[in-house]
Coordinates of N, CA, C and O in Angstrom, one line a residue:
X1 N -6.1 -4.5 -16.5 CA -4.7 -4.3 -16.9 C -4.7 -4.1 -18.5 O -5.5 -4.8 -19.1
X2 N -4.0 -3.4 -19.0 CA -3.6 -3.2 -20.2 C -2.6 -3.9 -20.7 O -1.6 -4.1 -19.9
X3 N -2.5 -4.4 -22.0 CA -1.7 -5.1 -22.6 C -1.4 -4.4 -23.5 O -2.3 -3.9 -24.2
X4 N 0.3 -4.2 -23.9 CA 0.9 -4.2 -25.4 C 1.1 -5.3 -26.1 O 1.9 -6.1 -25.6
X5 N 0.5 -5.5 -27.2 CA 1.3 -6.5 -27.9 C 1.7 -6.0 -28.9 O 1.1 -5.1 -29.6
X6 N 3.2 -6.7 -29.2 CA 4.0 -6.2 -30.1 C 4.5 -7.4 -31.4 O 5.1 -8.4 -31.0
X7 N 4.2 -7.2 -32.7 CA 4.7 -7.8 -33.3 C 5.3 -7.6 -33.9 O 5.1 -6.6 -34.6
X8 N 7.2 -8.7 -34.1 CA 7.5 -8.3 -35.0 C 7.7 -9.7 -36.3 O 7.8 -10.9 -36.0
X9 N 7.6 -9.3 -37.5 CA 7.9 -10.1 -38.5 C 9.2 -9.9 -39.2 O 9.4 -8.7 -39.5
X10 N 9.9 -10.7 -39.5 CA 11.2 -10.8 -40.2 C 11.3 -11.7 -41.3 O 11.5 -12.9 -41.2
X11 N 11.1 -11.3 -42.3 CA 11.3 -12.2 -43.5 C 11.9 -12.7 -44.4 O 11.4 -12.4 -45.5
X12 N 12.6 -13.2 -44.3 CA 14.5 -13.7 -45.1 C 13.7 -14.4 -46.5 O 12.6 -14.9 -46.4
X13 N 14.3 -14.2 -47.8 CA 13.9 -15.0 -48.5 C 14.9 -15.6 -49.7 O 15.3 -14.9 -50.6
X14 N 15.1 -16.5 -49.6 CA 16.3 -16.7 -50.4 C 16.1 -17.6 -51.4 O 15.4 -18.6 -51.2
X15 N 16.7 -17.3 -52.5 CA 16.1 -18.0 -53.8 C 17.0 -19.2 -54.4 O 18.1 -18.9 -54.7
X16 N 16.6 -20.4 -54.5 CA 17.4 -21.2 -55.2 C 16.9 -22.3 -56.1 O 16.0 -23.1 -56.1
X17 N 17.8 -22.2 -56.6 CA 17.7 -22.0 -58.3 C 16.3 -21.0 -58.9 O 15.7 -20.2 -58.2
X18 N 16.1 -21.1 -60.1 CA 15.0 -20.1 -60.2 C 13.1 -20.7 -60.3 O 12.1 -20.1 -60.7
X19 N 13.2 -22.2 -59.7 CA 11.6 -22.4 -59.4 C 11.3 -22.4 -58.0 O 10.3 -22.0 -57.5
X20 N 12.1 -22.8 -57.4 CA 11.7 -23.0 -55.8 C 12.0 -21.6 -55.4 O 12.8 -20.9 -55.9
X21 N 11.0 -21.0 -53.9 CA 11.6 -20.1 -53.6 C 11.2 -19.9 -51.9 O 10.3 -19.1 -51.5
X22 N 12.0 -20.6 -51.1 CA 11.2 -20.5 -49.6 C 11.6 -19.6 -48.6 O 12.7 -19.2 -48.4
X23 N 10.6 -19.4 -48.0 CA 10.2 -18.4 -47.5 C 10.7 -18.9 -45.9 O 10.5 -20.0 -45.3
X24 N 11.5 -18.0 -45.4 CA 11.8 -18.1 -43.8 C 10.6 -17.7 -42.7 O 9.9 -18.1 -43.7
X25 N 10.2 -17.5 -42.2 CA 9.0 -16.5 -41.3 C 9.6 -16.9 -39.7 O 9.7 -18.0 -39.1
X26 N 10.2 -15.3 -39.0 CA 10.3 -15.8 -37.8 C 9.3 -14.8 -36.9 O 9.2 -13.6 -37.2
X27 N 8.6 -15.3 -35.9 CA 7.9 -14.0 -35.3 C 8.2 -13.6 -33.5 O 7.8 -14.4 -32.6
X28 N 8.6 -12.8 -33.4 CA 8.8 -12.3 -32.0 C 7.5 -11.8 -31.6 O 6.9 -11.0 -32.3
X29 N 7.0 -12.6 -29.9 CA 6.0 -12.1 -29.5 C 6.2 -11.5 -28.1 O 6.5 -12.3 -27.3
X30 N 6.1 -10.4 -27.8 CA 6.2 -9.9 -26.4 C 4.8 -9.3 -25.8 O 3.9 -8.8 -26.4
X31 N 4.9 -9.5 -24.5 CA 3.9 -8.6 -23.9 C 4.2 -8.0 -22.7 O 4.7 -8.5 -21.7
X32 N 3.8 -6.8 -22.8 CA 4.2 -5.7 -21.5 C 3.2 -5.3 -20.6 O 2.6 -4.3 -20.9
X33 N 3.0 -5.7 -19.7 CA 2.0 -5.5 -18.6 C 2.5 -4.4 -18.1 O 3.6 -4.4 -17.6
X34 N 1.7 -3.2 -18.1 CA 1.4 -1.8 -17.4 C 1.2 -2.3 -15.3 O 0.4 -3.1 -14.8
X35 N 1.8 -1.7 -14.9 CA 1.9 -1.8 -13.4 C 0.4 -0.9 -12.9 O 0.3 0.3 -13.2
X36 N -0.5 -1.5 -12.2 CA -1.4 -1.0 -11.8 C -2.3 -1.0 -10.7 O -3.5 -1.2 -11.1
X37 N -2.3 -0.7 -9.4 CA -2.8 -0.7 -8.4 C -4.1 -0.7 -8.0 O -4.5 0.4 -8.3
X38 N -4.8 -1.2 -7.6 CA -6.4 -1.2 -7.8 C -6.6 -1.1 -6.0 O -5.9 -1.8 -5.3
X39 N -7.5 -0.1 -5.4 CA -8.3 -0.4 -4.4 C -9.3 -0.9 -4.5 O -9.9 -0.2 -5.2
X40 N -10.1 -2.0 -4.0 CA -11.5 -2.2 -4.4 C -12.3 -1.7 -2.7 O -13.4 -1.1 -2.7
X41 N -11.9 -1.8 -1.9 CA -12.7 -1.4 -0.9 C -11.9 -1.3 0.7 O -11.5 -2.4 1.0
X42 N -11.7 -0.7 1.4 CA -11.9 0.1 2.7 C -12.5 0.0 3.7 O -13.0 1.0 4.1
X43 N -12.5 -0.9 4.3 CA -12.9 -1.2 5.5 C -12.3 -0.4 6.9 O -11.2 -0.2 7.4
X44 N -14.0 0.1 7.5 CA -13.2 0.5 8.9 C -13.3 -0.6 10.0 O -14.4 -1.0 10.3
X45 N -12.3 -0.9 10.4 CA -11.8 -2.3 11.7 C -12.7 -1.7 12.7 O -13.4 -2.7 13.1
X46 N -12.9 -0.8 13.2 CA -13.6 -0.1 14.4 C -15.3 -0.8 14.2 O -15.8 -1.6 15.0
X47 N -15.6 -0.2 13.2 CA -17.6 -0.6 13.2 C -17.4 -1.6 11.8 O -18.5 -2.0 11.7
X48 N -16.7 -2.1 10.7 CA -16.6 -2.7 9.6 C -17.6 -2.3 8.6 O -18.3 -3.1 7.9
X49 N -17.7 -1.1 8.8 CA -18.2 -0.7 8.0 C -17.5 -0.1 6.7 O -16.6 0.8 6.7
X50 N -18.2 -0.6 5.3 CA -17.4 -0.7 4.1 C -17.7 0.7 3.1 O -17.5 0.6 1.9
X51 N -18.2 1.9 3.5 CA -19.0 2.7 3.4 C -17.9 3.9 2.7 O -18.3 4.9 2.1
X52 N -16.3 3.4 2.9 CA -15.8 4.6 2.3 C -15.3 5.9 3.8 O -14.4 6.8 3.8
X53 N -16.5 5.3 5.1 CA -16.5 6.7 6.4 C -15.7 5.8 7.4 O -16.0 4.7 7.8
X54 N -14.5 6.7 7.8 CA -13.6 5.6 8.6 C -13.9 6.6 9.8 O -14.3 7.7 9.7
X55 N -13.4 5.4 11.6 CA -14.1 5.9 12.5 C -12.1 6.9 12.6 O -11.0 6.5 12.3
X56 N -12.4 8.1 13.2 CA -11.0 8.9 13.8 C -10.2 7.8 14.6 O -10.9 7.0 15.3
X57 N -9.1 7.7 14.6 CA -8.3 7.0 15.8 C -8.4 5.4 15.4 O -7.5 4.7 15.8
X58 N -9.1 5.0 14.9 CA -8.9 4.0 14.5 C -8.2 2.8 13.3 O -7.0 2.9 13.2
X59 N -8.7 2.1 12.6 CA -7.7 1.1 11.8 C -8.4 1.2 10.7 O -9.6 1.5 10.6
X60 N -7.4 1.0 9.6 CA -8.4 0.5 8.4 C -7.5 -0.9 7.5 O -6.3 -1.4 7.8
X61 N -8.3 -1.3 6.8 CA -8.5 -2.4 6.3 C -8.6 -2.2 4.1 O -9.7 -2.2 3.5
X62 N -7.3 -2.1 3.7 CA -7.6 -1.5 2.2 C -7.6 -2.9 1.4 O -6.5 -3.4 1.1
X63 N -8.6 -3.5 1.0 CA -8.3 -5.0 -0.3 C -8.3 -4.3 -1.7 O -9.0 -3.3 -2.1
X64 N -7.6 -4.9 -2.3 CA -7.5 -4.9 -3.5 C -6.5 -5.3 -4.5 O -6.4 -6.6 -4.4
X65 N -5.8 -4.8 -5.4 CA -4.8 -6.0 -6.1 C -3.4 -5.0 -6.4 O -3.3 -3.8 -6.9
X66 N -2.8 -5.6 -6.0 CA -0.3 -5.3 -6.1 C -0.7 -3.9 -5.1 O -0.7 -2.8 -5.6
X67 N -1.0 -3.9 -4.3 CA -1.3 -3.2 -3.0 C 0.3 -3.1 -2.2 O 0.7 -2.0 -1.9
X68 N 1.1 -4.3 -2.0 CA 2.0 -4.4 -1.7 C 3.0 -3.0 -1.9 O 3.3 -2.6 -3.0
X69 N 3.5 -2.5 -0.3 CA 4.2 -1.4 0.0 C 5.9 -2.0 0.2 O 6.5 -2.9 0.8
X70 N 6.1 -1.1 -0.6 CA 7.6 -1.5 -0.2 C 8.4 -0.3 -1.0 O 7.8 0.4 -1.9
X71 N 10.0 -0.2 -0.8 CA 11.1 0.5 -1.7 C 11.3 2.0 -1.0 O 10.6 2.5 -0.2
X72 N 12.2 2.6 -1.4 CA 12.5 4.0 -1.1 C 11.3 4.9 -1.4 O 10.5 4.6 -2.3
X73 N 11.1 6.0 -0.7 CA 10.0 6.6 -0.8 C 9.2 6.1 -1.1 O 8.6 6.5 -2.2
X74 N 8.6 4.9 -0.1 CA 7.4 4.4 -0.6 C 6.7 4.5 0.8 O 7.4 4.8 1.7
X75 N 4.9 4.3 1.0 CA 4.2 4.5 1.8 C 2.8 4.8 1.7 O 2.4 4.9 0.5
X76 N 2.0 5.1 2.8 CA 0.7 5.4 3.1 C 0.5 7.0 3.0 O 1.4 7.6 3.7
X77 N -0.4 7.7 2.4 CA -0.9 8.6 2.9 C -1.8 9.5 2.9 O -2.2 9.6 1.7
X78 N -2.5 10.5 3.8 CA -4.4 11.0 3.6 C -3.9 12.1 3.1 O -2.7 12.5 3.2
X79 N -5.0 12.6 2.2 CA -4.3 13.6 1.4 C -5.6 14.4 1.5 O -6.6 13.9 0.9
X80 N -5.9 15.8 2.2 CA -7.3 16.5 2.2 C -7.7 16.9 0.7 O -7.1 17.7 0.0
X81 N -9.0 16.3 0.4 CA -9.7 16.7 -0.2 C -10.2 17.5 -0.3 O -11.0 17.7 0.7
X82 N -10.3 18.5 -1.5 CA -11.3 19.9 -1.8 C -12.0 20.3 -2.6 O -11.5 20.0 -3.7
X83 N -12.9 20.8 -2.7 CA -13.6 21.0 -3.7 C -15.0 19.9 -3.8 O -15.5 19.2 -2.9
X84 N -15.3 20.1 -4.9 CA -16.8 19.2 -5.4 C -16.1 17.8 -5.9 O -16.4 16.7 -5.7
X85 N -15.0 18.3 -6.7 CA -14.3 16.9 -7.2 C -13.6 16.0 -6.5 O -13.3 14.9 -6.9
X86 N -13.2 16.6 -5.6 CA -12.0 15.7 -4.0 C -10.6 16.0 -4.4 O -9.8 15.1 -4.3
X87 N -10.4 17.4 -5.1 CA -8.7 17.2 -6.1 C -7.6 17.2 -4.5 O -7.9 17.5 -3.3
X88 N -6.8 16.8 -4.7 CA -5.5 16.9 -3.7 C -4.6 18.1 -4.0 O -4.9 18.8 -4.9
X89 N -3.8 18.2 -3.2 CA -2.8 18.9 -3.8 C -1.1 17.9 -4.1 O -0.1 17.4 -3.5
X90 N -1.5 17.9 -5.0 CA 0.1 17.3 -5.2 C 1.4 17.3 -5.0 O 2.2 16.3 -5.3
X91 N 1.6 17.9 -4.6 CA 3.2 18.6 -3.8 C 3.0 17.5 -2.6 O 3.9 16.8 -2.2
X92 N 1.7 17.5 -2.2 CA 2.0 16.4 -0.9 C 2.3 17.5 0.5 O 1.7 17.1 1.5
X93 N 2.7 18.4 0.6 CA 2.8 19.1 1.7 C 2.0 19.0 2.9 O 2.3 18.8 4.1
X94 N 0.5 19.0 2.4 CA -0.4 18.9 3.6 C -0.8 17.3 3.9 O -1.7 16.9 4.6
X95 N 0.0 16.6 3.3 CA -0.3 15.1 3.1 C 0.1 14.8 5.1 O 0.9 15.5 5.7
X96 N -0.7 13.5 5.6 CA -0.4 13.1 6.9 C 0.2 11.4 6.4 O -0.6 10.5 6.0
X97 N 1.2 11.3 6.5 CA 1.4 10.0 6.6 C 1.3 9.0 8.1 O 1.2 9.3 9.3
X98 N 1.3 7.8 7.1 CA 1.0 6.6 8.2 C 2.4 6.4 8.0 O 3.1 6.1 7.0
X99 N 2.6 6.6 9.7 CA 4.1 6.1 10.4 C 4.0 5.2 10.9 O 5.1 4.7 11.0
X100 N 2.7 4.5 11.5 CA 3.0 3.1 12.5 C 3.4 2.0 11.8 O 3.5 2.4 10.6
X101 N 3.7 1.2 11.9 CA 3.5 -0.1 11.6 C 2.6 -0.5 10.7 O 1.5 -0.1 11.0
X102 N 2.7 -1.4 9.5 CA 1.8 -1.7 8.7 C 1.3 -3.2 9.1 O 2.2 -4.0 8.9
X103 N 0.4 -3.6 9.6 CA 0.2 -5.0 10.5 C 0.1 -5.7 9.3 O 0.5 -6.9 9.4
X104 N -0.4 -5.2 8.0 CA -0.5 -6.8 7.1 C -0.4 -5.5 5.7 O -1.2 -4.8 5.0
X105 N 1.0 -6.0 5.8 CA 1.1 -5.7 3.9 C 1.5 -6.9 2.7 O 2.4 -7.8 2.6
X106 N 0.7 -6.7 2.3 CA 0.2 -7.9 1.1 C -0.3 -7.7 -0.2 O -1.1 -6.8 -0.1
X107 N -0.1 -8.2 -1.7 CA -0.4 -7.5 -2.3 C -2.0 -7.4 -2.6 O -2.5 -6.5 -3.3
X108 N -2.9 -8.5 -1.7 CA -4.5 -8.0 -1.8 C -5.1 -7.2 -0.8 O -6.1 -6.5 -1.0
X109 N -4.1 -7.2 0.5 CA -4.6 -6.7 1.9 C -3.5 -6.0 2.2 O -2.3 -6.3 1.8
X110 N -3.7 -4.7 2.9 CA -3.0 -4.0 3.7 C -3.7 -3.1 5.1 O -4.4 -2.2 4.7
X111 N -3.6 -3.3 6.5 CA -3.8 -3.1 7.5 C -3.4 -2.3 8.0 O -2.4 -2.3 7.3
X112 N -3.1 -1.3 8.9 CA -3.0 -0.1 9.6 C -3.8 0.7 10.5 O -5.0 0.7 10.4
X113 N -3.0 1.5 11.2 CA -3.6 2.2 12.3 C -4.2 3.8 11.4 O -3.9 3.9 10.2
X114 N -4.6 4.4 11.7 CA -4.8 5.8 11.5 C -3.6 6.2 12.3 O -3.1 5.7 13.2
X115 N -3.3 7.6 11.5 CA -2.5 8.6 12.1 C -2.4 8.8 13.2 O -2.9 7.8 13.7
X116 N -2.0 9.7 14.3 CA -3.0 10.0 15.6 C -3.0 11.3 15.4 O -3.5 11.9 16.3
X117 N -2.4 12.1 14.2 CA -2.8 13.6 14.0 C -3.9 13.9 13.1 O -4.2 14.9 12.6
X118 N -4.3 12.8 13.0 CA -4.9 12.8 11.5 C -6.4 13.6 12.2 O -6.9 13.6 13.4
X119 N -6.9 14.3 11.0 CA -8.4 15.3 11.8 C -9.5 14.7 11.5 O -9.2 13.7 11.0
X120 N -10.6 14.7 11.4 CA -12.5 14.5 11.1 C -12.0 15.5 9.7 O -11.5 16.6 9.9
X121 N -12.3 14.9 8.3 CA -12.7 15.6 7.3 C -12.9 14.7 6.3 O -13.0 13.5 6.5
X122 N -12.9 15.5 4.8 CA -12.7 14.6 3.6 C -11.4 14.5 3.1 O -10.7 15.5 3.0
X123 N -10.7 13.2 2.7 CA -9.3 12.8 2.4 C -10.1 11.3 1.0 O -11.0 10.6 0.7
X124 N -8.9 11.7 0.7 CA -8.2 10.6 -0.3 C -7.0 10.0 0.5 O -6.3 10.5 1.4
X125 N -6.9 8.5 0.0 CA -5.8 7.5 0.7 C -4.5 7.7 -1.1 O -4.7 7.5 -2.3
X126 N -3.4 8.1 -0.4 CA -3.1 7.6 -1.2 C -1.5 6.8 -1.1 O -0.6 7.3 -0.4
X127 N -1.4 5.7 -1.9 CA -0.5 4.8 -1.6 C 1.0 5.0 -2.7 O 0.6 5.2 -3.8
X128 N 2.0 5.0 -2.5 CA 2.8 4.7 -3.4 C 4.1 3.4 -3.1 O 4.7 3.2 -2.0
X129 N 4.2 2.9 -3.9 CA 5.4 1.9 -3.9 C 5.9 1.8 -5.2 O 5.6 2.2 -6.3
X130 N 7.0 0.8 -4.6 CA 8.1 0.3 -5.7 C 7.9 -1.1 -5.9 O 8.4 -1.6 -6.9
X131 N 7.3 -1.7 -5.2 CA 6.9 -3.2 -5.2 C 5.9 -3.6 -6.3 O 5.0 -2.9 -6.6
X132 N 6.3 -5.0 -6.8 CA 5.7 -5.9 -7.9 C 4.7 -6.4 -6.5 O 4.5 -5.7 -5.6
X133 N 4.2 -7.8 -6.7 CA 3.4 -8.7 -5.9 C 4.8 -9.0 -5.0 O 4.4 -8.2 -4.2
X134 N 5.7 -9.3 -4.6 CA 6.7 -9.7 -4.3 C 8.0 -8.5 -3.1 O 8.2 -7.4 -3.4
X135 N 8.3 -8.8 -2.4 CA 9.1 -8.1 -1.9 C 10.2 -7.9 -2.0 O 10.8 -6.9 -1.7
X136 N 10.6 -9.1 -2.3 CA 11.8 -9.3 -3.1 C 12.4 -8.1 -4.5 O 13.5 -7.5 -4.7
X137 N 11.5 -8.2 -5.2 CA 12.0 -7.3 -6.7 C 11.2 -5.9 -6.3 O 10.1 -5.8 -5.9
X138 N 12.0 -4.9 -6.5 CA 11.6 -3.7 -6.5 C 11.8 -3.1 -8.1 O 12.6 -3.4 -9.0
X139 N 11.0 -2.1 -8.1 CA 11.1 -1.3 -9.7 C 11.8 -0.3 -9.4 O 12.2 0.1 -8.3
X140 N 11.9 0.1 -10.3 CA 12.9 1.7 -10.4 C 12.1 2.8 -10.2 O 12.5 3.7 -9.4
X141 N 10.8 3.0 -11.2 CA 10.0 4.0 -10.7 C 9.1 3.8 -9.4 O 9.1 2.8 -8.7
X142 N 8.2 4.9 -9.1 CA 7.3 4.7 -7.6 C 5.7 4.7 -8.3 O 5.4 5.6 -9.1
X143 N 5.3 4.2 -8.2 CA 4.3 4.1 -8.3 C 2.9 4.5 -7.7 O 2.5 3.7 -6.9
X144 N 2.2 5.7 -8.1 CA 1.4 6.3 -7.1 C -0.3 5.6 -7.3 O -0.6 5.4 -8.4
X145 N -1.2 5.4 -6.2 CA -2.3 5.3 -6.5 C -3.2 6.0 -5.9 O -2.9 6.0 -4.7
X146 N -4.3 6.8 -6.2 CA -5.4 7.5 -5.3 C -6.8 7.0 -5.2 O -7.3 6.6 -6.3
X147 N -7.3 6.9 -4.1 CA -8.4 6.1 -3.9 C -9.2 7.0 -3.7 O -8.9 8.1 -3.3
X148 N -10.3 6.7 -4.0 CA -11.3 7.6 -4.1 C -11.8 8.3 -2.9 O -11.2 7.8 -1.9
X149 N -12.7 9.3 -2.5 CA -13.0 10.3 -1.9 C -13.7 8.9 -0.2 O -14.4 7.9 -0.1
X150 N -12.7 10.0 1.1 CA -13.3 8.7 2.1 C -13.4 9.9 3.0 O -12.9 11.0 2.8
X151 N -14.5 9.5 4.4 CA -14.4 10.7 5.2 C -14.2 9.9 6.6 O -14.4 8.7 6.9
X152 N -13.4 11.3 7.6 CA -13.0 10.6 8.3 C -13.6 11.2 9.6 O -13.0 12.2 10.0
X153 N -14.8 10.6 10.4 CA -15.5 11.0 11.4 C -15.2 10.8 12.8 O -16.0 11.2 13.7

C-alpha cells in the first residue's frame, strides 16, 4: 500500500513586549491510503491445483487482500488474453462474466463457479468493485483489478 503523508505547519508568532517572543507550532497530520486489490493466488476447487490452470466447468477459489465484491457495476470477469504479453481488450466487450452466485465473498476469499459459456483458452480474471473490507460502506469510484495471465483447460 502506498501512503501519502502530508504535512502541514502553521506558525503564529506573536511578540510581547520586545524580549520574549513565543512561538505557537500547530501540526496537522493526515494519511491517505490508496485503495488496492491484491490477488495472491487461484485455486482450482476441481484438482486444487494452485498453478494459475483452472479445470473448464468448474470452481475457483481467488485469496488475497479487499477482494470484497460489492456496489453498482461491480463483479467478476474472464477477459481473453492476447498476444505474448496477455493485453485485454478494455471495452470489456468480449469480457464473460460470472453470473452465478458468489458462495464466499470476503475481503481475503472469494468463491465461484465458472461460467458455463466460458471456452478452454488464455484469460485474465478481472474483478471490479466499490467495496472497502466492509459491505456496509461503498466508494464512489469502481475499482478495477487484473490478475495475472490463467489458462483455462
Amino acid at each position: 500500500q502506498q501512503e501519502f503523508l502530508f504535512f502541514f505547519f502553521c506558525l503564529f508568532f506573536t511578540l510581547k513586549h520586545e524580549i520574549t517572543m513565543p512561538i505557537k507550532l500547530f501540526v496537522f497530520y493526515s494519511i491517505f491510503k490508496t485503495f488496492s486489490t491484491t490477488i495472491s493466488q487461484i485455486l482450482d476447487i476441481d484438482t486444487g491445483s494452485t498453478d494459475w490452470n483452472i479445470s473448464l466447468n468448474g470452481s475457483v477459489q481467488i485469496l488475497g487482500k479487499k477482494l470484497l465484491i460489492g456496489g453498482d457495476d461491480s463483479g467478476i470477469w474472464f477477459a481473453p488474453a492476447t498476444g505474448e504479453d496477455g493485453a485485454i481488450d478494455e471495452s470489456g466487450t468480449d469480457w464473460t462474466q460470472v453470473t452465478a452466485k458468489i458462495s464466499v465473498n470476503k475481503p481475503g476469499t472469494l468463491l465461484f463457479p465458472l461460467p458455463k459459456t466460458l471456452t478452454a483458452g488464455t484469460y485474465r480474471i478481472v474483478l471490479k468493485t466499490r467495496c472497502t473490507s466492509n459491505l456496509k460502506y461503498k466508494r464512489k469510484e469502481l475499482i478495477t483489478t487484473v490478475s495475472d495471465i490463467i489458462q483455462i483447460q
